[in-house]
Short mmCIF file of C-alpha atoms and ligand atoms in Angstrom, two decimals:
data_model
loop_
_atom_site.label_atom_id
_atom_site.label_comp_id
_atom_site.label_asym_id
_atom_site.label_seq_id
_atom_site.Cartn_x
_atom_site.Cartn_y
_atom_site.Cartn_z
CA MET A 1 -15.25 16.84 -12.97
CA PRO A 2 -13.63 20.12 -13.72
CA ALA A 3 -10.99 21.21 -10.59
CA SER A 4 -12.98 23.48 -7.65
CA PRO A 5 -11.77 27.39 -7.16
CA ALA A 6 -11.74 25.50 -3.42
CA ASN A 7 -8.26 24.14 -4.63
CA ASP A 8 -6.59 27.74 -5.70
CA PRO A 9 -3.08 26.85 -4.46
CA THR A 10 -3.14 30.95 -4.21
CA LEU A 11 -5.98 31.25 -2.01
CA HIS A 12 -5.07 32.33 1.68
CA SER A 13 -7.25 32.74 4.82
CA TRP A 14 -6.67 35.38 7.86
CA ILE A 15 -6.45 33.09 9.76
CA ASP A 16 -2.99 31.97 10.24
CA ILE A 17 -1.74 28.46 9.11
CA ARG A 18 2.42 27.71 9.13
CA PRO A 19 3.11 26.29 5.77
CA THR A 20 3.52 22.82 7.61
CA GLU A 21 0.25 22.15 9.27
CA ASP A 22 -2.28 20.21 7.46
CA PHE A 23 -5.71 22.28 7.39
CA PRO A 24 -4.87 25.06 4.58
CA ILE A 25 -7.34 27.08 3.52
CA GLN A 26 -7.49 24.45 0.26
CA ASN A 27 -7.95 21.67 2.62
CA LEU A 28 -10.74 22.78 4.68
CA PRO A 29 -11.48 18.47 6.12
CA PHE A 30 -15.43 17.22 7.81
CA GLY A 31 -15.44 16.33 10.95
CA VAL A 32 -17.82 16.61 13.72
CA ILE A 33 -16.72 18.69 17.55
CA SER A 34 -18.77 19.03 20.53
CA THR A 35 -18.16 21.53 23.51
CA PRO A 36 -21.32 21.10 26.48
CA GLU A 37 -22.73 23.90 25.87
CA ARG A 38 -22.82 23.40 21.79
CA GLY A 39 -23.36 19.49 21.74
CA PRO A 40 -22.44 17.28 18.30
CA ARG A 41 -22.03 20.35 15.30
CA LEU A 42 -20.39 19.31 12.03
CA ALA A 43 -17.39 21.53 11.09
CA VAL A 44 -14.30 22.17 9.01
CA ALA A 45 -10.58 22.02 9.90
CA ILE A 46 -8.35 25.28 9.67
CA GLY A 47 -5.22 25.37 11.02
CA GLY A 48 -5.45 24.65 14.34
CA TYR A 49 -9.91 25.83 14.66
CA ALA A 50 -13.28 24.61 13.31
CA LEU A 51 -15.51 26.36 12.01
CA ASP A 52 -18.89 25.63 13.27
CA LEU A 53 -21.13 24.23 10.38
CA TYR A 54 -24.17 25.42 12.72
CA ALA A 55 -22.99 28.41 13.93
CA CYS A 56 -22.79 29.14 9.56
CA ALA A 57 -25.81 28.73 8.42
CA GLN A 58 -27.34 29.86 11.66
CA ARG A 59 -26.39 33.39 10.78
CA GLY A 60 -27.05 32.49 6.63
CA TYR A 61 -23.57 32.62 6.01
CA PHE A 62 -24.88 29.34 3.65
CA ASP A 63 -28.19 30.93 2.46
CA SER A 64 -26.60 31.61 -1.51
CA ILE A 65 -25.80 27.86 -1.96
CA ALA A 66 -29.39 26.44 -1.08
CA GLU A 67 -31.01 28.17 -4.15
CA ASP A 68 -28.27 26.52 -6.09
CA VAL A 69 -28.38 23.36 -3.60
CA PRO A 70 -31.94 22.46 -3.32
CA ALA A 71 -31.72 18.81 -1.00
CA LEU A 72 -28.97 21.02 1.09
CA GLY A 73 -31.24 24.04 1.39
CA ALA A 74 -34.17 21.46 3.03
CA ALA A 75 -31.16 19.93 4.93
CA LEU A 76 -30.48 23.81 6.80
CA PRO A 77 -28.90 24.63 9.18
CA LYS A 78 -30.71 21.71 10.88
CA VAL A 79 -27.37 19.02 9.63
CA PHE A 80 -24.86 20.38 10.84
CA ARG A 81 -26.36 20.00 14.21
CA ARG A 82 -25.64 16.08 14.06
CA ARG A 83 -23.39 13.42 15.75
CA SER A 84 -21.59 11.93 12.23
CA LEU A 85 -21.82 13.38 8.52
CA ASN A 86 -24.05 10.87 7.25
CA ALA A 87 -27.73 13.12 6.79
CA PHE A 88 -24.94 15.26 4.88
CA LEU A 89 -23.40 13.15 3.17
CA ARG A 90 -26.71 12.33 2.04
CA LEU A 91 -27.18 15.25 0.70
CA GLY A 92 -24.68 13.85 -2.42
CA ARG A 93 -21.73 15.86 -4.26
CA PRO A 94 -22.78 19.02 -4.61
CA ALA A 95 -23.75 19.40 -1.30
CA TRP A 96 -20.43 18.71 -0.29
CA ARG A 97 -18.52 20.56 -2.73
CA ALA A 98 -20.79 23.46 -1.73
CA VAL A 99 -20.36 23.25 1.23
CA ARG A 100 -16.59 23.39 1.39
CA GLU A 101 -16.55 26.11 -1.94
CA ALA A 102 -18.64 28.56 0.72
CA ALA A 103 -16.24 27.67 3.54
CA SER A 104 -13.74 28.62 1.34
CA ALA A 105 -14.97 32.41 0.33
CA LEU A 106 -15.68 32.44 4.35
CA LEU A 107 -11.97 31.66 5.09
CA ARG A 108 -9.97 33.38 2.34
CA HIS A 109 -8.25 36.81 3.05
CA ASP A 110 -9.56 39.38 0.92
CA ASN A 111 -13.09 38.68 2.38
CA PRO A 112 -14.59 40.71 5.57
CA THR A 113 -17.53 38.80 5.93
CA LEU A 114 -16.86 36.68 8.60
CA ARG A 115 -13.02 38.52 8.80
CA ASP A 116 -14.19 41.43 10.45
CA ASP A 117 -16.80 40.08 12.76
CA GLU A 118 -15.63 39.81 15.86
CA GLU A 119 -19.07 38.61 17.63
CA ALA A 120 -19.31 35.87 15.19
CA VAL A 121 -15.45 34.64 14.81
CA ARG A 122 -16.19 34.15 18.47
CA ASP A 123 -19.42 31.96 17.49
CA CYS A 124 -17.95 30.60 14.37
CA LEU A 125 -14.36 29.42 15.34
CA LEU A 126 -13.26 27.30 18.12
CA ARG A 127 -10.04 26.51 18.44
CA GLN A 128 -9.51 22.37 17.90
CA ARG A 129 -8.19 21.82 21.29
CA ASP A 130 -11.02 23.61 23.28
CA VAL A 131 -13.60 21.20 21.82
CA ASP A 132 -14.02 16.83 21.47
CA LEU A 133 -13.23 15.67 17.68
CA LEU A 134 -15.59 12.70 18.08
CA ARG A 135 -15.80 10.01 14.95
CA PRO A 136 -17.08 11.59 11.81
CA VAL A 137 -19.46 8.87 10.69
CA LYS A 138 -21.74 5.92 12.16
CA PRO A 139 -20.66 2.98 9.89
CA ALA A 140 -23.13 0.60 9.10
CA ASN A 141 -20.95 -1.30 7.57
CA TYR A 142 -16.77 -1.89 7.16
CA THR A 143 -14.50 -3.75 4.61
CA ASP A 144 -10.49 -4.37 5.15
CA PHE A 145 -8.89 -4.94 1.58
CA TYR A 146 -5.65 -6.26 1.15
CA SER A 147 -3.91 -3.97 -1.81
CA SER A 148 -0.82 -3.56 -1.29
CA LEU A 149 1.82 -5.90 -3.52
CA GLU A 150 4.38 -5.96 -1.19
CA HIS A 151 2.36 -6.58 2.04
CA ALA A 152 0.35 -9.56 0.35
CA THR A 153 4.24 -10.80 -0.66
CA ASN A 154 5.46 -10.18 2.88
CA VAL A 155 2.54 -11.67 4.90
CA GLY A 156 2.04 -14.45 2.32
CA LYS A 157 6.16 -15.19 2.80
CA LEU A 158 6.26 -15.85 6.21
CA PHE A 159 3.62 -18.12 6.06
CA ARG A 160 3.77 -20.09 2.12
CA PRO A 161 7.86 -18.55 1.09
CA ASP A 162 7.77 -20.58 -2.06
CA ASN A 163 4.09 -19.14 -2.63
CA PRO A 164 3.43 -15.84 -1.61
CA LEU A 165 0.96 -14.46 -3.49
CA LEU A 166 -2.47 -16.31 -3.77
CA PRO A 167 -3.31 -16.32 -7.86
CA ASN A 168 -6.74 -14.11 -7.19
CA TRP A 169 -4.91 -11.66 -5.85
CA ARG A 170 -3.82 -10.38 -9.01
CA HIS A 171 -7.22 -10.54 -10.28
CA LEU A 172 -9.68 -8.75 -7.81
CA PRO A 173 -9.15 -6.55 -4.90
CA VAL A 174 -9.45 -8.85 -1.62
CA ALA A 175 -11.05 -8.41 1.79
CA TYR A 176 -12.65 -9.39 4.55
CA HIS A 177 -16.00 -7.96 6.62
CA GLY A 178 -14.84 -6.37 9.22
CA ARG A 179 -17.36 -4.47 12.22
CA ALA A 180 -18.29 -1.00 11.96
CA SER A 181 -18.76 -1.80 16.18
CA SER A 182 -14.82 -1.85 17.50
CA ILE A 183 -14.58 1.49 14.61
CA VAL A 184 -13.53 4.49 17.52
CA VAL A 185 -12.00 7.45 17.39
CA SER A 186 -8.61 9.03 18.12
CA GLY A 187 -7.49 9.41 20.86
CA THR A 188 -9.49 6.31 22.44
CA ALA A 189 -7.20 3.93 24.26
CA ILE A 190 -7.38 0.46 22.62
CA ARG A 191 -7.61 -2.35 25.37
CA ARG A 192 -5.46 -5.57 25.04
CA PRO A 193 -8.47 -7.81 23.64
CA GLN A 194 -7.58 -11.45 24.63
CA GLY A 195 -8.64 -14.71 22.97
CA GLN A 196 -7.96 -18.33 21.60
CA TYR A 197 -4.61 -18.39 20.91
CA ARG A 198 -1.97 -22.07 20.33
CA PRO A 199 1.72 -20.31 21.30
CA ALA A 200 3.89 -21.76 19.42
CA GLY A 201 5.96 -25.36 19.92
CA GLN A 202 2.60 -26.39 21.89
CA GLU A 203 -0.43 -28.28 20.62
CA ALA A 204 -3.27 -26.95 22.37
CA PRO A 205 -4.34 -23.33 22.42
CA VAL A 206 -4.91 -20.98 25.67
CA PHE A 207 -6.57 -17.67 26.39
CA GLY A 208 -6.05 -15.15 27.82
CA PRO A 209 -4.41 -11.55 26.41
CA SER A 210 -3.65 -11.35 23.35
CA GLN A 211 0.45 -11.50 23.44
CA GLN A 212 1.31 -9.92 19.60
CA LEU A 213 -0.46 -7.15 19.28
CA ASP A 214 -0.41 -5.26 16.40
CA PHE A 215 -1.23 -2.14 14.85
CA GLU A 216 -1.88 -1.31 10.39
CA LEU A 217 -0.55 1.07 9.03
CA GLU A 218 -3.69 2.00 6.71
CA THR A 219 -6.48 5.14 5.17
CA ALA A 220 -9.62 4.10 4.76
CA PHE A 221 -11.91 6.13 2.29
CA VAL A 222 -15.82 6.45 3.05
CA VAL A 223 -18.98 5.71 1.06
CA GLY A 224 -20.64 9.42 0.39
CA LYS A 225 -24.15 7.35 -1.51
CA THR A 226 -26.04 5.00 -0.40
CA THR A 227 -25.91 1.85 -3.21
CA ALA A 228 -29.92 -0.12 -3.54
CA LEU A 229 -30.10 -3.66 -3.35
CA GLY A 230 -28.46 -5.25 -6.97
CA GLU A 231 -27.07 -1.92 -8.06
CA THR A 232 -24.26 -2.22 -9.45
CA VAL A 233 -20.81 0.99 -9.86
CA PRO A 234 -19.35 0.57 -13.34
CA ILE A 235 -15.64 2.16 -11.85
CA ASP A 236 -16.58 5.34 -14.46
CA GLN A 237 -18.78 6.57 -11.44
CA ALA A 238 -16.57 4.80 -8.19
CA GLU A 239 -15.17 8.36 -7.24
CA ASP A 240 -18.96 9.74 -7.23
CA HIS A 241 -19.67 7.65 -4.81
CA ILE A 242 -16.54 8.51 -2.52
CA PHE A 243 -16.57 11.08 -0.16
CA GLY A 244 -13.10 11.36 1.71
CA LEU A 245 -10.21 9.94 2.97
CA LEU A 246 -9.16 9.91 6.66
CA LEU A 247 -6.38 8.05 8.64
CA PHE A 248 -7.43 4.31 9.62
CA ASN A 249 -5.41 1.76 12.21
CA ASP A 250 -6.31 -2.05 11.59
CA TRP A 251 -5.26 -2.91 15.97
CA SER A 252 -4.24 -6.91 14.59
CA ALA A 253 -3.69 -9.43 17.87
CA ARG A 254 -1.72 -11.91 16.12
CA ASP A 255 -1.73 -14.71 17.32
CA ILE A 256 -5.57 -14.51 18.06
CA GLN A 257 -5.26 -13.99 13.69
CA SER A 258 -3.17 -17.16 12.89
CA TRP A 259 -4.52 -20.03 14.63
CA GLU A 260 -8.38 -18.20 14.29
CA TYR A 261 -8.28 -17.39 9.56
CA GLN A 262 -8.45 -20.60 8.07
CA PRO A 263 -10.56 -21.28 6.70
CA LEU A 264 -13.19 -18.36 6.80
CA GLY A 265 -10.78 -15.03 7.58
CA PRO A 266 -9.84 -13.15 10.45
CA PHE A 267 -12.07 -12.86 13.54
CA LEU A 268 -11.97 -11.65 16.48
CA GLY A 269 -8.11 -10.66 15.81
CA LYS A 270 -9.25 -7.51 14.78
CA SER A 271 -12.90 -6.73 14.81
CA PHE A 272 -12.05 -5.70 18.97
CA ALA A 273 -10.70 -2.11 17.52
CA SER A 274 -9.92 0.03 14.69
CA SER A 275 -8.84 3.91 14.66
CA VAL A 276 -9.96 6.56 12.29
CA SER A 277 -8.27 10.07 12.20
CA PRO A 278 -11.43 13.06 12.95
CA TRP A 279 -11.44 14.90 10.03
CA VAL A 280 -12.31 13.90 6.93
CA VAL A 281 -10.62 14.29 3.64
CA THR A 282 -12.58 15.26 0.61
CA LEU A 283 -11.09 13.86 -2.93
CA ASP A 284 -11.61 17.48 -3.98
CA ALA A 285 -8.87 18.55 -2.07
CA LEU A 286 -6.89 15.71 -2.89
CA GLU A 287 -7.02 15.63 -6.62
CA PRO A 288 -3.91 17.36 -7.29
CA PHE A 289 -2.67 14.83 -5.37
CA ARG A 290 -3.36 12.29 -8.24
CA VAL A 291 -0.86 9.54 -9.53
CA ALA A 292 -0.52 7.04 -12.21
CA GLY A 293 -0.02 4.11 -9.16
CA PRO A 294 2.26 1.24 -9.93
CA GLY A 295 0.07 -0.51 -13.04
CA GLN A 296 -1.12 -3.40 -12.80
CA GLU A 297 -0.18 -6.65 -15.33
CA PRO A 298 -2.20 -9.02 -15.89
CA LEU A 299 -4.84 -6.76 -17.10
CA PRO A 300 -7.75 -7.07 -14.81
CA LEU A 301 -11.09 -8.51 -15.72
CA PRO A 302 -13.32 -5.59 -17.90
CA TYR A 303 -15.27 -4.69 -14.80
CA LEU A 304 -11.89 -3.59 -12.99
CA GLN A 305 -10.34 -1.30 -15.45
CA MET A 306 -10.00 1.50 -16.10
CA PRO A 307 -7.69 4.43 -17.73
CA GLY A 308 -6.31 7.89 -16.03
CA GLU A 309 -4.68 8.81 -13.06
CA GLN A 310 -6.41 6.80 -10.44
CA HIS A 311 -4.36 6.83 -6.81
CA PHE A 312 -3.02 9.57 -4.67
CA ASP A 313 0.41 10.09 -3.12
CA ILE A 314 -0.95 10.33 0.59
CA GLN A 315 2.67 10.16 2.62
CA LEU A 316 1.77 8.07 5.53
CA GLU A 317 4.47 8.03 9.45
CA MET A 318 3.47 5.81 12.08
CA LEU A 319 5.14 5.94 15.34
CA LEU A 320 6.10 4.82 18.70
CA LEU A 321 5.75 6.50 22.21
CA PRO A 322 7.45 3.06 24.28
CA ALA A 323 5.45 3.17 27.74
CA GLY A 324 6.82 5.74 30.38
CA SER A 325 8.60 7.33 27.57
CA THR A 326 9.23 11.45 27.60
CA VAL A 327 11.30 11.45 24.05
CA ALA A 328 9.82 12.15 20.94
CA PRO A 329 7.77 9.56 18.96
CA LEU A 330 10.33 7.74 17.22
CA VAL A 331 9.48 6.80 13.69
CA LEU A 332 8.87 3.16 12.35
CA SER A 333 7.72 3.37 8.70
CA HIS A 334 7.43 6.04 6.39
CA THR A 335 5.20 4.18 3.17
CA SER A 336 2.81 6.33 0.94
CA THR A 337 -0.79 5.38 -0.18
CA SER A 338 0.92 5.56 -4.10
CA TYR A 339 2.54 1.86 -3.94
CA LEU A 340 -1.13 0.64 -3.46
CA TYR A 341 -1.95 -2.10 -5.69
CA TRP A 342 -5.73 -1.71 -6.89
CA SER A 343 -7.56 2.10 -6.67
CA MET A 344 -10.49 2.94 -4.86
CA ALA A 345 -12.55 3.20 -7.58
CA GLN A 346 -11.74 -0.67 -7.99
CA GLN A 347 -12.78 -1.70 -4.60
CA LEU A 348 -15.54 0.66 -4.52
CA THR A 349 -16.38 -1.10 -8.60
CA HIS A 350 -16.22 -4.34 -7.63
CA HIS A 351 -17.80 -4.32 -3.60
CA THR A 352 -20.93 -3.38 -5.87
CA SER A 353 -19.97 -6.11 -8.75
CA ASN A 354 -22.31 -8.97 -6.43
CA GLY A 355 -24.97 -6.06 -6.00
CA CYS A 356 -24.15 -5.93 -1.99
CA PRO A 357 -25.56 -1.62 -1.24
CA LEU A 358 -23.04 0.45 0.13
CA VAL A 359 -24.63 2.60 3.58
CA ALA A 360 -23.25 6.43 3.04
CA GLY A 361 -20.58 6.63 5.92
CA ASP A 362 -19.89 2.89 5.40
CA LEU A 363 -15.69 2.72 6.11
CA CYS A 364 -13.53 0.90 3.38
CA ALA A 365 -10.09 0.47 4.39
CA SER A 366 -6.86 -0.53 1.69
CA GLY A 367 -4.94 -3.18 3.90
CA THR A 368 -1.81 -2.07 5.32
CA ILE A 369 0.44 0.68 2.89
CA SER A 370 3.98 -1.21 3.30
CA GLY A 371 6.52 0.17 0.53
CA PRO A 372 9.70 -1.79 -1.24
CA THR A 373 12.66 -1.06 1.27
CA PRO A 374 12.41 -2.10 4.24
CA GLY A 375 11.95 1.08 6.24
CA SER A 376 8.22 1.15 4.20
CA LEU A 377 6.48 -1.89 6.55
CA GLY A 378 3.56 -0.59 7.67
CA CYS A 379 3.17 -3.69 10.64
CA LEU A 380 5.05 -4.73 13.05
CA LEU A 381 3.99 -8.10 11.67
CA GLU A 382 6.57 -6.87 8.98
CA LEU A 383 8.51 -5.22 10.73
CA THR A 384 9.88 -8.59 13.01
CA LEU A 385 10.14 -10.83 10.04
CA GLY A 386 7.12 -11.93 12.35
CA GLY A 387 7.94 -11.65 15.85
CA THR A 388 11.44 -13.50 15.26
CA GLN A 389 13.47 -10.60 14.59
CA PRO A 390 12.77 -7.58 17.14
CA LEU A 391 13.27 -4.23 16.09
CA ARG A 392 16.66 -2.39 18.18
CA LEU A 393 15.18 1.47 18.65
CA PRO A 394 17.07 3.94 20.23
CA ASN A 395 18.18 3.78 23.82
CA ASP A 396 18.51 -0.03 23.99
CA LEU A 397 15.02 -0.54 23.09
CA ASN A 398 13.87 -3.73 21.69
CA LEU A 399 10.11 -3.96 19.52
CA THR A 400 9.16 -7.65 18.74
CA TYR A 401 4.66 -6.51 19.47
CA LEU A 402 2.96 -3.67 21.21
CA GLN A 403 3.93 -3.17 25.23
CA ASP A 404 1.22 -2.24 27.33
CA GLY A 405 0.95 1.27 27.51
CA ASP A 406 2.21 1.63 24.38
CA THR A 407 0.91 4.74 22.09
CA VAL A 408 1.04 5.07 18.79
CA ILE A 409 0.86 7.11 15.79
CA LEU A 410 -0.20 7.57 12.18
CA ARG A 411 -0.27 10.43 10.47
CA GLY A 412 -0.74 11.85 6.91
CA TYR A 413 -0.41 14.64 3.99
CA ALA A 414 0.37 15.14 0.83
CA GLU A 415 2.47 17.33 -1.06
CA LYS A 416 3.37 18.95 -3.98
CA ASN A 417 4.74 22.46 -5.32
CA GLY A 418 4.43 23.34 -2.29
CA LEU A 419 1.00 23.04 -1.56
CA ARG A 420 0.76 20.68 1.53
CA ILE A 421 -3.09 18.61 1.95
CA GLY A 422 -2.32 16.38 6.06
CA LEU A 423 -5.00 14.14 7.34
CA GLY A 424 -4.14 15.31 10.01
CA GLU A 425 -3.65 11.87 12.95
CA VAL A 426 -4.75 9.49 14.81
CA SER A 427 -3.33 7.77 17.93
CA GLY A 428 -4.34 5.73 20.55
CA THR A 429 -2.74 3.70 23.24
CA VAL A 430 -2.53 0.09 24.37
CA LEU A 431 -4.37 -0.87 28.37
CA PRO A 432 -3.65 -4.33 29.87
CA ALA A 433 -6.00 -6.20 29.37
CA ALA A 434 -9.49 -6.38 31.16
CA GLY A 435 -8.01 -8.27 34.16
MN1 MN B 501 -6.32 -4.64 8.54
#
């Protein structure tokens, strides 16, 4: 697919945006905003602002693309007055691309249409800090992969020092089906879960608040296209089914997880909450940041083989703001999506290889992303070797697992040749277990 003109690195906007901000005109990620007066609207982020797509459509700014993309024309303007991106996703890639390009044209420095109309600017452009940023999609399903070789090896070593990687791992992207019902947007407080676990050295399990609450540094892709029961997606078409990427924190209760997971995998140690960032960065916007990835040995089976650059280099940082802290958040981990062994295209193709339908709005998370160095480990289970070696932080702070009141923040951005595309952030604060 040819590069979108909205990616032109020389573009700049009439809105003032610093080079270190996440949302320059080359990004334009999609999300859902809400105010008490307007209710929910679809929007794209530009600098510190949100461009209200419903307001733009009502002013006729999308009339010309509505002619070019009939599915979009039939859905305007109502498709932008929704509580999630789902209906917009179902319009397909030509509609996603046309709207991003029309928004880009409206916002570029030399287009007076919106720029010089003060009343329209007040109507269409809202400060992000003045609106609620809602969960961008309503996922019917959520799948969590396990696609980082370093993470799978490190976790495997904790349980099986001699044989960390199971025999299937290099042949298929391992995953489990999670719960879509507990996926929350950034800023939602996370209640420490209660559950059954077996304290170290004891025979019998107990029930109570988890003592080993952890985060998992992940990204997730948003499925853009619904497939039919029995339909499979060939790997060279897989990316047409992917709308974009967001940041994902897969909160995990390690004590509950380690007691319950055999033989059928993660269950209540995971399903109490996962947090997502509010803005979905499109694959179009990420196009300049493609990389080859780590290489696969042995070669996967033919249905999972795909030449070329199938990975993206997105820098990811996990930060901790300890309970009661007034200092700046502490960086716990810095890693990159380029370390992932399995690509999103491989994950999607494998997911549909048995004919199981995907639904537009579904989320597929990467699994914890760890790199090869101690500073690039994506969860406390790894950073503290199963809780046995506390992290020493500034101010005499020792960290094993999360405490009530701790805030965890995940940030992500891609940067190349002076162009920076951010994913924004996802944060959550731990609340005490229910009384
Ligand atoms: Mn996970």
